[in-house]
Coordinates of C-alpha atoms in Angstrom, one line a residue:
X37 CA 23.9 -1.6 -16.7
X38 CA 23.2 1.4 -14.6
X39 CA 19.5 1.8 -15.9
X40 CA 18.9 -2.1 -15.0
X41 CA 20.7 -1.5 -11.6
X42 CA 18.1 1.6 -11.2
X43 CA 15.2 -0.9 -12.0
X44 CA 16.1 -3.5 -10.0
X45 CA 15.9 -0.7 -6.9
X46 CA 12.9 0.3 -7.6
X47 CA 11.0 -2.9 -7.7
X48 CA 12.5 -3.6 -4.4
X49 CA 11.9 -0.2 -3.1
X50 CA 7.7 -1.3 -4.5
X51 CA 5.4 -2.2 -1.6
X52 CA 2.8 -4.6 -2.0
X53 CA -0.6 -4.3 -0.7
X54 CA 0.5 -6.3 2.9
X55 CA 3.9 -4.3 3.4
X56 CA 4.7 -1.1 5.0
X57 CA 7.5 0.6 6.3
X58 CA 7.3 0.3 10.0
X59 CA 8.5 3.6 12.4
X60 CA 12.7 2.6 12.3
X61 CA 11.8 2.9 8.8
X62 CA 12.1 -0.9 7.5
X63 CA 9.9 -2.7 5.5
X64 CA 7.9 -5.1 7.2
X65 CA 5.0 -7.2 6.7
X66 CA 0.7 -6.9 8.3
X67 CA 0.9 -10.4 9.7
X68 CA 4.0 -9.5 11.6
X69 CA 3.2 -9.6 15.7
X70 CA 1.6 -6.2 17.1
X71 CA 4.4 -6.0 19.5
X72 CA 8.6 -5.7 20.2
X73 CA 9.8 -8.9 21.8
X74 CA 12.7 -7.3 23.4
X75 CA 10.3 -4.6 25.0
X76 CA 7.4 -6.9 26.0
X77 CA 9.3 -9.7 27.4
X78 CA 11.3 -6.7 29.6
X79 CA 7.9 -5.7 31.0
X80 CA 7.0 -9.1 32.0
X81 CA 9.9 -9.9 33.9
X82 CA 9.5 -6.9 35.4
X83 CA 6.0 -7.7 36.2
X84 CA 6.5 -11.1 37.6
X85 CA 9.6 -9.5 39.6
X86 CA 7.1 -6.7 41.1
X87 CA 9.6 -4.2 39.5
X88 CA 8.8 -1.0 38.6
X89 CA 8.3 -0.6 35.0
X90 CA 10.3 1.9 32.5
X91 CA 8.5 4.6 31.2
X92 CA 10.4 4.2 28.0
X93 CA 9.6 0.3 27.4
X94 CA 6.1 0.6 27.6
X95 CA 5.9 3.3 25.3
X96 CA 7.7 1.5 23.3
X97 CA 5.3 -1.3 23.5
X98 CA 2.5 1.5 22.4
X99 CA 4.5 2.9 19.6
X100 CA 5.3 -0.4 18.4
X101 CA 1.4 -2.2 18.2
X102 CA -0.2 1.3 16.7
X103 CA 2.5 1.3 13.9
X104 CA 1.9 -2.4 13.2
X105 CA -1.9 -2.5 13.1
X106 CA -2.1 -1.6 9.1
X107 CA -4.6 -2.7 7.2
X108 CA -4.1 -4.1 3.4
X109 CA -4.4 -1.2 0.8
X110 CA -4.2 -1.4 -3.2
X111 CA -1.7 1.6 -3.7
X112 CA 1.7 2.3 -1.5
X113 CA 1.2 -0.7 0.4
X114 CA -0.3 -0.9 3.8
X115 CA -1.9 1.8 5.6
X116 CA -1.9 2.7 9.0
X117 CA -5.3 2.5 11.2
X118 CA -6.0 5.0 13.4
X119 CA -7.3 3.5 16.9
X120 CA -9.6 6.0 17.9
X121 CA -12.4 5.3 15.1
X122 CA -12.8 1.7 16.4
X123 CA -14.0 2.4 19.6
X124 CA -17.1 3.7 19.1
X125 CA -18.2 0.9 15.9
X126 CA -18.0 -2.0 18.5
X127 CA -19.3 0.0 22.2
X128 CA -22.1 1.8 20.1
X129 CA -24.5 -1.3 18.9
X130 CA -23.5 -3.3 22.1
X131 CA -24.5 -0.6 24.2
X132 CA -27.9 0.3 22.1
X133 CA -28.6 -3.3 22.1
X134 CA -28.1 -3.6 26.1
X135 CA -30.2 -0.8 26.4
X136 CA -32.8 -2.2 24.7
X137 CA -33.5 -5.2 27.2
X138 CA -34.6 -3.5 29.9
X139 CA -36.3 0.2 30.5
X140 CA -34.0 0.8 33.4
X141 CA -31.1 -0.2 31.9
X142 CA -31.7 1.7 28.7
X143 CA -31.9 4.8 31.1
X144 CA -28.5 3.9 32.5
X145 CA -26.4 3.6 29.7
X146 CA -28.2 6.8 28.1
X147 CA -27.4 8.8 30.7
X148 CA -24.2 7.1 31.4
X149 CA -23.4 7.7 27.5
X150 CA -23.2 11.4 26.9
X151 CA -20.5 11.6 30.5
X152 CA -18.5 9.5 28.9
X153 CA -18.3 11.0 25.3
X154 CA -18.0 14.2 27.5
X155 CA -15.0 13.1 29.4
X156 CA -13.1 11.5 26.6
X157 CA -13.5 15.4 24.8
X158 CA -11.9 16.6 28.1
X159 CA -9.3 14.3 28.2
X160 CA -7.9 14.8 24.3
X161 CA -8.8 18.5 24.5
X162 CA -7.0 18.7 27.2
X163 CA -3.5 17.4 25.5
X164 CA -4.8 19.5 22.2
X165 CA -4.3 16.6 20.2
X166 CA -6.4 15.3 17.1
X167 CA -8.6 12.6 17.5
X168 CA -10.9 10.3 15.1
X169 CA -13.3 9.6 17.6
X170 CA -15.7 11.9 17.3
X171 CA -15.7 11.8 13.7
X172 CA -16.3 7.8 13.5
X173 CA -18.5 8.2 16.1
X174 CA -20.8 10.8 14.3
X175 CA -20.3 8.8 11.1
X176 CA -21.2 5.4 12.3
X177 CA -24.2 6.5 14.6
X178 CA -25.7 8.1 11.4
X179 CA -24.9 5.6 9.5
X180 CA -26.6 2.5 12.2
X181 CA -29.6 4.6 13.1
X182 CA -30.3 4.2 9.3
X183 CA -29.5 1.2 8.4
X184 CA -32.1 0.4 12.2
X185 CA -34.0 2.2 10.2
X186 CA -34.4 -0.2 7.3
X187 CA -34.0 -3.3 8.6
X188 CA -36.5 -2.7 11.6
X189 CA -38.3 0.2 11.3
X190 CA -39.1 -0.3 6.9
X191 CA -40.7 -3.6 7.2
X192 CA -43.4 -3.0 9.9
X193 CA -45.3 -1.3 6.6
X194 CA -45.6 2.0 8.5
X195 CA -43.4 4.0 6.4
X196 CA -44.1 4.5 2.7
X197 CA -41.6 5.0 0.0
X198 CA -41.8 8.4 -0.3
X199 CA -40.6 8.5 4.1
X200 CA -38.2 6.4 3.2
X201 CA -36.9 8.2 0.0
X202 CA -37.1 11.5 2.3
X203 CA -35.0 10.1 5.4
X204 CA -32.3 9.0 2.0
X205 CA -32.2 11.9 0.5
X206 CA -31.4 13.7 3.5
X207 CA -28.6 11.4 4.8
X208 CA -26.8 11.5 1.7
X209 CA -27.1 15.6 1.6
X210 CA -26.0 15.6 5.3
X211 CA -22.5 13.6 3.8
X212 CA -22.1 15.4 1.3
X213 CA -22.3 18.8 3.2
X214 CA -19.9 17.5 5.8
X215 CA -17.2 16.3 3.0
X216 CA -17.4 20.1 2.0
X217 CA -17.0 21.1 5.4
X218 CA -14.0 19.1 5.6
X219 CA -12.3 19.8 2.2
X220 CA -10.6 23.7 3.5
X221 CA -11.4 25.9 6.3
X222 CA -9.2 28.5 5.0
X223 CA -5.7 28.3 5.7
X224 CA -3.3 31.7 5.6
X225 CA -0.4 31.1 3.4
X226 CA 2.6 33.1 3.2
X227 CA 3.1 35.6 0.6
X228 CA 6.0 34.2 -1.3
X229 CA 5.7 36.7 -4.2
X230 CA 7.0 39.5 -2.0
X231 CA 10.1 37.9 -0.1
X232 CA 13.2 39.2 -0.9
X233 CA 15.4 37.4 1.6
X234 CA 15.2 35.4 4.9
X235 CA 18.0 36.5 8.0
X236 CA 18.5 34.9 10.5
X237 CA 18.4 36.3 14.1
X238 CA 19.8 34.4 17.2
X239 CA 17.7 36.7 19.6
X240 CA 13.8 35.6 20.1
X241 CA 11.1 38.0 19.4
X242 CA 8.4 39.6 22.0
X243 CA 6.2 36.3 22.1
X244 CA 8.3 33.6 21.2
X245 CA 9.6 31.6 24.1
X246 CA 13.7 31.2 24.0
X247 CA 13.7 28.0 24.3
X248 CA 12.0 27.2 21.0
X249 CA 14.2 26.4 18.3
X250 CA 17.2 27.0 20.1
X251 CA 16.4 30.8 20.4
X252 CA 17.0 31.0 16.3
X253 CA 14.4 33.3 14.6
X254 CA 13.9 33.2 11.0
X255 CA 12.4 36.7 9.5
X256 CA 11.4 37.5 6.1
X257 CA 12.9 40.5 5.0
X258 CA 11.7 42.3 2.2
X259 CA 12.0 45.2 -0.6
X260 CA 9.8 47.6 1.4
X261 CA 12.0 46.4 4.6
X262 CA 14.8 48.4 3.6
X263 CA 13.5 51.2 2.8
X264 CA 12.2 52.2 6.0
X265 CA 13.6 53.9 8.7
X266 CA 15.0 52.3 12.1
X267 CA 13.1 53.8 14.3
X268 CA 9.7 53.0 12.4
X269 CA 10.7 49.7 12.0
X270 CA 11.2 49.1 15.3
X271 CA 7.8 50.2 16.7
X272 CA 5.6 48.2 14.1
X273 CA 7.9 45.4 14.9
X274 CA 6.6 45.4 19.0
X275 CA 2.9 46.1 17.6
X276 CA 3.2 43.0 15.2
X277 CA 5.0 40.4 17.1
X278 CA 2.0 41.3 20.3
X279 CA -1.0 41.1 17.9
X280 CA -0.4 39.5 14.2
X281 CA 2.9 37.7 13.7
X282 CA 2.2 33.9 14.5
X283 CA 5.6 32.5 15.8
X284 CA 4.7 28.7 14.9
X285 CA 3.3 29.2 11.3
X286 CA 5.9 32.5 11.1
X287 CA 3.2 34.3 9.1
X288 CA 1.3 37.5 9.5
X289 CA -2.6 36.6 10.3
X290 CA -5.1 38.9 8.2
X291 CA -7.8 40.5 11.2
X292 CA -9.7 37.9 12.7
X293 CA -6.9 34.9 11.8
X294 CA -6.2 32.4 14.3
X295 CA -4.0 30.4 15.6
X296 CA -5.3 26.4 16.0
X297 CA -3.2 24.7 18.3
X298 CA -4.6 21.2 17.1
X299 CA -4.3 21.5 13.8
X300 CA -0.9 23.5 13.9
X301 CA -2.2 25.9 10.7
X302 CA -3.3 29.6 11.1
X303 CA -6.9 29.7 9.9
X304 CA -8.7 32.7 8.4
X305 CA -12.0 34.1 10.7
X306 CA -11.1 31.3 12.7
X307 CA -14.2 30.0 14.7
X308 CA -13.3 27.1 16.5
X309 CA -12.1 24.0 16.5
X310 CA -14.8 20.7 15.7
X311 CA -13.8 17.8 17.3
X312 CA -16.8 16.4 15.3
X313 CA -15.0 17.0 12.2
X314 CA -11.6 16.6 13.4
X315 CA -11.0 19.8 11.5
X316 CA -11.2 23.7 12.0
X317 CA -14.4 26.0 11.2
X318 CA -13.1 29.0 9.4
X319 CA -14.4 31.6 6.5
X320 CA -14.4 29.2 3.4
X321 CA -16.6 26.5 5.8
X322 CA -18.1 27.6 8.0
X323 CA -21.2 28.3 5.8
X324 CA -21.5 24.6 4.8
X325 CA -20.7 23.6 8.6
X326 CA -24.1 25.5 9.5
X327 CA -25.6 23.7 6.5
X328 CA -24.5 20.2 7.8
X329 CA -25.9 20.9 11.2
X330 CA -29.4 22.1 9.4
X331 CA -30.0 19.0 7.3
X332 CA -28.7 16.4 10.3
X333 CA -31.3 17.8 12.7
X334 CA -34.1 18.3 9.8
X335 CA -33.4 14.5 8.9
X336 CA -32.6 13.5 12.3
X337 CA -36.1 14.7 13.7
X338 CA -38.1 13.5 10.9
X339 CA -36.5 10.3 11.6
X340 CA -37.7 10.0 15.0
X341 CA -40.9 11.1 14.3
X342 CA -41.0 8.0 11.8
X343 CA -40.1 5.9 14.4
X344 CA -41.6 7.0 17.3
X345 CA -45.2 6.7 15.1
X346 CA -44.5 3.1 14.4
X347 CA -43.3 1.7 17.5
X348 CA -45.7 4.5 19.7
X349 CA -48.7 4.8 17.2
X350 CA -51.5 5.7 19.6
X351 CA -49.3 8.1 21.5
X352 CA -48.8 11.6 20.2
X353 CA -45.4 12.3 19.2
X354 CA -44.6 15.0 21.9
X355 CA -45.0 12.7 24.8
X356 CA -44.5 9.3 23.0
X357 CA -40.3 9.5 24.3
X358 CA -41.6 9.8 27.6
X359 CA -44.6 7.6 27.9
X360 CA -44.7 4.7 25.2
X361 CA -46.3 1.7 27.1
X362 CA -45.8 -1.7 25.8
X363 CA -42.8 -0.9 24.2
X364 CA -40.4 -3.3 25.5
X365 CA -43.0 -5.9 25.2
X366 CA -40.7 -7.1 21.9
X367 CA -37.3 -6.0 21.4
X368 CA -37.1 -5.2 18.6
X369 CA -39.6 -2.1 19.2
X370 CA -37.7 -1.3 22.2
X371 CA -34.5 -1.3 20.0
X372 CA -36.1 1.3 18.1
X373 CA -37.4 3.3 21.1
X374 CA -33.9 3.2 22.6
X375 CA -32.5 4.6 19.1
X376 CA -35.2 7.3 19.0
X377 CA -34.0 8.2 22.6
X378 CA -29.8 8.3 21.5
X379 CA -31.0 10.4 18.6
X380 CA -32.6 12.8 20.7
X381 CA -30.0 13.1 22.6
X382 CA -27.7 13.7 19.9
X383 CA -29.5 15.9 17.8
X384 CA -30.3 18.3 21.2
X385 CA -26.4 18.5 21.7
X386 CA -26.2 19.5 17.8
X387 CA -29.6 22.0 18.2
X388 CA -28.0 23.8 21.2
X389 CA -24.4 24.3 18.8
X390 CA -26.8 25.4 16.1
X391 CA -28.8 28.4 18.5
X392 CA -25.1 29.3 19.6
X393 CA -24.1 29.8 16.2
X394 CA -26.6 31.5 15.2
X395 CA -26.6 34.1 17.8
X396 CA -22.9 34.2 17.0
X397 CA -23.4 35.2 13.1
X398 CA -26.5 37.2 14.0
X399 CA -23.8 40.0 16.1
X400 CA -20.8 38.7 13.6
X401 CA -18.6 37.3 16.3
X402 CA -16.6 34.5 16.4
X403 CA -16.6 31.5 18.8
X404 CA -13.0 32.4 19.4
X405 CA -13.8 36.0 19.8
X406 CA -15.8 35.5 22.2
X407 CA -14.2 33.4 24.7
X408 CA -11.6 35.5 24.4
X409 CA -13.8 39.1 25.0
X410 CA -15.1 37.2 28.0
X411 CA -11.8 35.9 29.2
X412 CA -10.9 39.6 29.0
X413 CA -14.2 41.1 30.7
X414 CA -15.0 43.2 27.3
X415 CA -17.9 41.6 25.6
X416 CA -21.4 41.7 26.6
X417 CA -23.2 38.7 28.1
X418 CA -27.2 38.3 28.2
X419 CA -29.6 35.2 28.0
X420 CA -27.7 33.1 30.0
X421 CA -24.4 33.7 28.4
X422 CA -26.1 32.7 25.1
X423 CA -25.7 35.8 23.5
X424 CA -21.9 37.4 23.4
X425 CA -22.0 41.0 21.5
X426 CA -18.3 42.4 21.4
X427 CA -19.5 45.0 19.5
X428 CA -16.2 45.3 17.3
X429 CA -17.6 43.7 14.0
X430 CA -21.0 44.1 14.1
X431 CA -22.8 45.8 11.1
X432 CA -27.0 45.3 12.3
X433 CA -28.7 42.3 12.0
X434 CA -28.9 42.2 8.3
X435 CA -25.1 43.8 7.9
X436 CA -24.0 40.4 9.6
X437 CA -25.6 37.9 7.9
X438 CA -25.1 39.4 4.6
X439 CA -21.3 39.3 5.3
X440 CA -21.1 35.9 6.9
X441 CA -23.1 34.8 3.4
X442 CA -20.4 36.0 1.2
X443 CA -17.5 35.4 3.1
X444 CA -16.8 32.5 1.0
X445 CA -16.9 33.9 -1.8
X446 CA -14.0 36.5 -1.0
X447 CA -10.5 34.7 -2.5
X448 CA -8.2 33.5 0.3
X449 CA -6.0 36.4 0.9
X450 CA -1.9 35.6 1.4
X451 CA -0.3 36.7 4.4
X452 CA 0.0 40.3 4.7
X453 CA 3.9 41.3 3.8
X454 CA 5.3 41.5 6.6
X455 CA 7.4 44.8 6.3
X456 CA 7.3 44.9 10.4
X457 CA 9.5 42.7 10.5
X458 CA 13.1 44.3 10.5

């Protein structure tokens, strides 16, 4: 009886493709309505009233429709869709398409594009939250400006196989780069091996703030804690807690470790953030994140020079984005023109990254290191801030690359023991 009873749970406890298990942690159903009665009819009468509205109801309204918008999947029933990646698959071909109508127009919403991809980065860096815009948005534009590509730029007979079997070859090497760039960045984790036991202390340490966790501080004591003296113990203690104890991830970072507020994980040789990857650049990727950069702008600006000598032929390729008469003579050329013009665009953003890390790897500092040398008035600025030497790492030109090439190779280290820490 008690195995039956058991299966009869878990076949109720099975989702099927349309259900989920909403935020209160009930089953429910993907046709059910994007929205809480209770709290939407509220705001309406509060509306039509001309009362002012709760804070609470209409974030319960938002909590309520992004947890309901699910989308059928196969395995564990529905999954939840994240809002930000649809964005830019509807305002991205609407936009290009406007563009293309008219020439002044298509300068318009160019320039008008870039400010607002700018201000939305602003705005969601500023809250340091994660984000699938940028992501989608880098994802989709590669993947519309080829399939353009086929279905306009192909059939005019100007491109031969072998173009076309270039400009494939590179998009599919460009994704598969940027899946490696996403898989690990490098994570510390703790060492476990050397814990002996965990105390608990009800006074905060140097940089935690007391009103975290109720001012409760979990330390890892170990063997080699013990044996120490007092008074030694209590000097590394102030050095660690100021430089390498990290109070949220309550590990000790390895030299160059950081910190990622957006992601919440400690990252080894951290190097910044990539909104473009939703992801952190750190020491086991940030060799295939230069890679992806390398074959989007190699395919990228073979790409536009395909286009821009089939919709520009008698111009010469340098000039042919700035002077291409006749092009908007048939839209479907000035389609292609305006897509040549996004891409360049795009891949000049990308090109500038690329220089700036470069220069970075050339002098083996970090993006991190350096805003925070200059924020501190000890690095050394020249070429119009391009170049940041810190001078703390650097090993010659040679000294740096050949590090940065075989930092991935090195195994990803535990977290120091952290015999500081009694």
């Amino acid at each position: 009886m008690k195995k039956r009873a058991n299966k009869v749970l878990e076949e109720e406890e099975t989702l099927c493709c349309c259900e989920y298990v909403n935020r209160l942690g009930e089953r429910s159903h993907v046709v059910a309505c994007c929205c809480d009665c209770e709290d939407l009819d509220d705001a309406c009468d509060r509306f039509m009233k001309r009362e002012p509205q709760k804070p609470e109801s209409l974030s319960h309204v938002a909590e309520v429709f992004t947890d309901r918008i699910r989308m059928p999947w196969l395995w564990g029933g529905a999954r939840k869709v994240d809002l930000s990646i649809i964005p830019p698959l509807i305002l991205l071909p609407v936009l290009l398409h406007l563009a293309a109508l008219h020439f002044l127009l298509g300068m318009a919403i160019l320039t008008a594009l870039p400010g607002l991809v700018l201000w939305y980065y602003y705005f969601t860096h500023r809250k340091k939250g994660q984000t699938l815009f940028f992501l989608s948005l880098a994802l989709f534009s590669l993947a519309y400006m080829y399939y353009l590509f086929i279905t306009y730029v192909l059939p005019s007979g100007d491109v031969s196989l072998v173009q076309l079997a270039v400009v494939t070859v590179g998009v599919i090497l460009t994704l598969v780069a940027l899946v490696h760039t996403k898989r690990e960045p490098g994570i510390v984790r703790p060492n476990k091996e050397a814990v002996h036991s965990t105390v608990t202390y009800y006074s905060p340490l140097a940089d935690r703030d007391p009103v975290i966790n109720g001012g409760r501080q979990d330390v890892t004591m170990t063997v080699a804690n013990r044996a120490g003296s007092s008074e030694h113990a209590g000097v590394e203690l102030k050095e660690s807690s100021q430089r390498n104890w990290c109070p949220a991830c309550r590990v000790v970072r390895p030299p160059r470790a950081g910190h990622c507020r957006i992601c919440g994980v400690c990252v080894l040789r951290l190097d910044h953030h990539c909104v473009w990857l939703n992801s952190c650049v750190g020491q086991l990727n940030h060799r295939s994140f230069l890679l992806t950069l390398v074959l989007f702008l190699l395919t990228s600006l073979y790409g536009i020079s395909l286009v821009l000598q089939s919709v520009c032929p008698n111009q010469h390729l340098l000039t042919a984005l700035l002077y291409c008469p006749g092009v908007y003579n048939q839209y479907s050329s000035a389609l292609c023109f305006t897509c040549a013009w996004y891409s360049g665009i795009v891949t000049c953003g990308l090109l500038h990254l690329l220089v700036v890390q470069v220069i970075n790897v050339s002098y083996n500092v970090t993006e991190r290191e350096a805003r925070i040398a200059l924020r501190d008035k000890t690095a050394r600025r020249a070429y119009w801030g391009l170049v940041v030497d810190t001078g703390v790492y650097s090993r010659g030109f040679r000294g740096n690359w050949e590090e940065f090439m075989t930092m991935g190779e090195k195994l990803n280290p535990p977290s120091p023991v952290p015999t500081e820490l009694v």
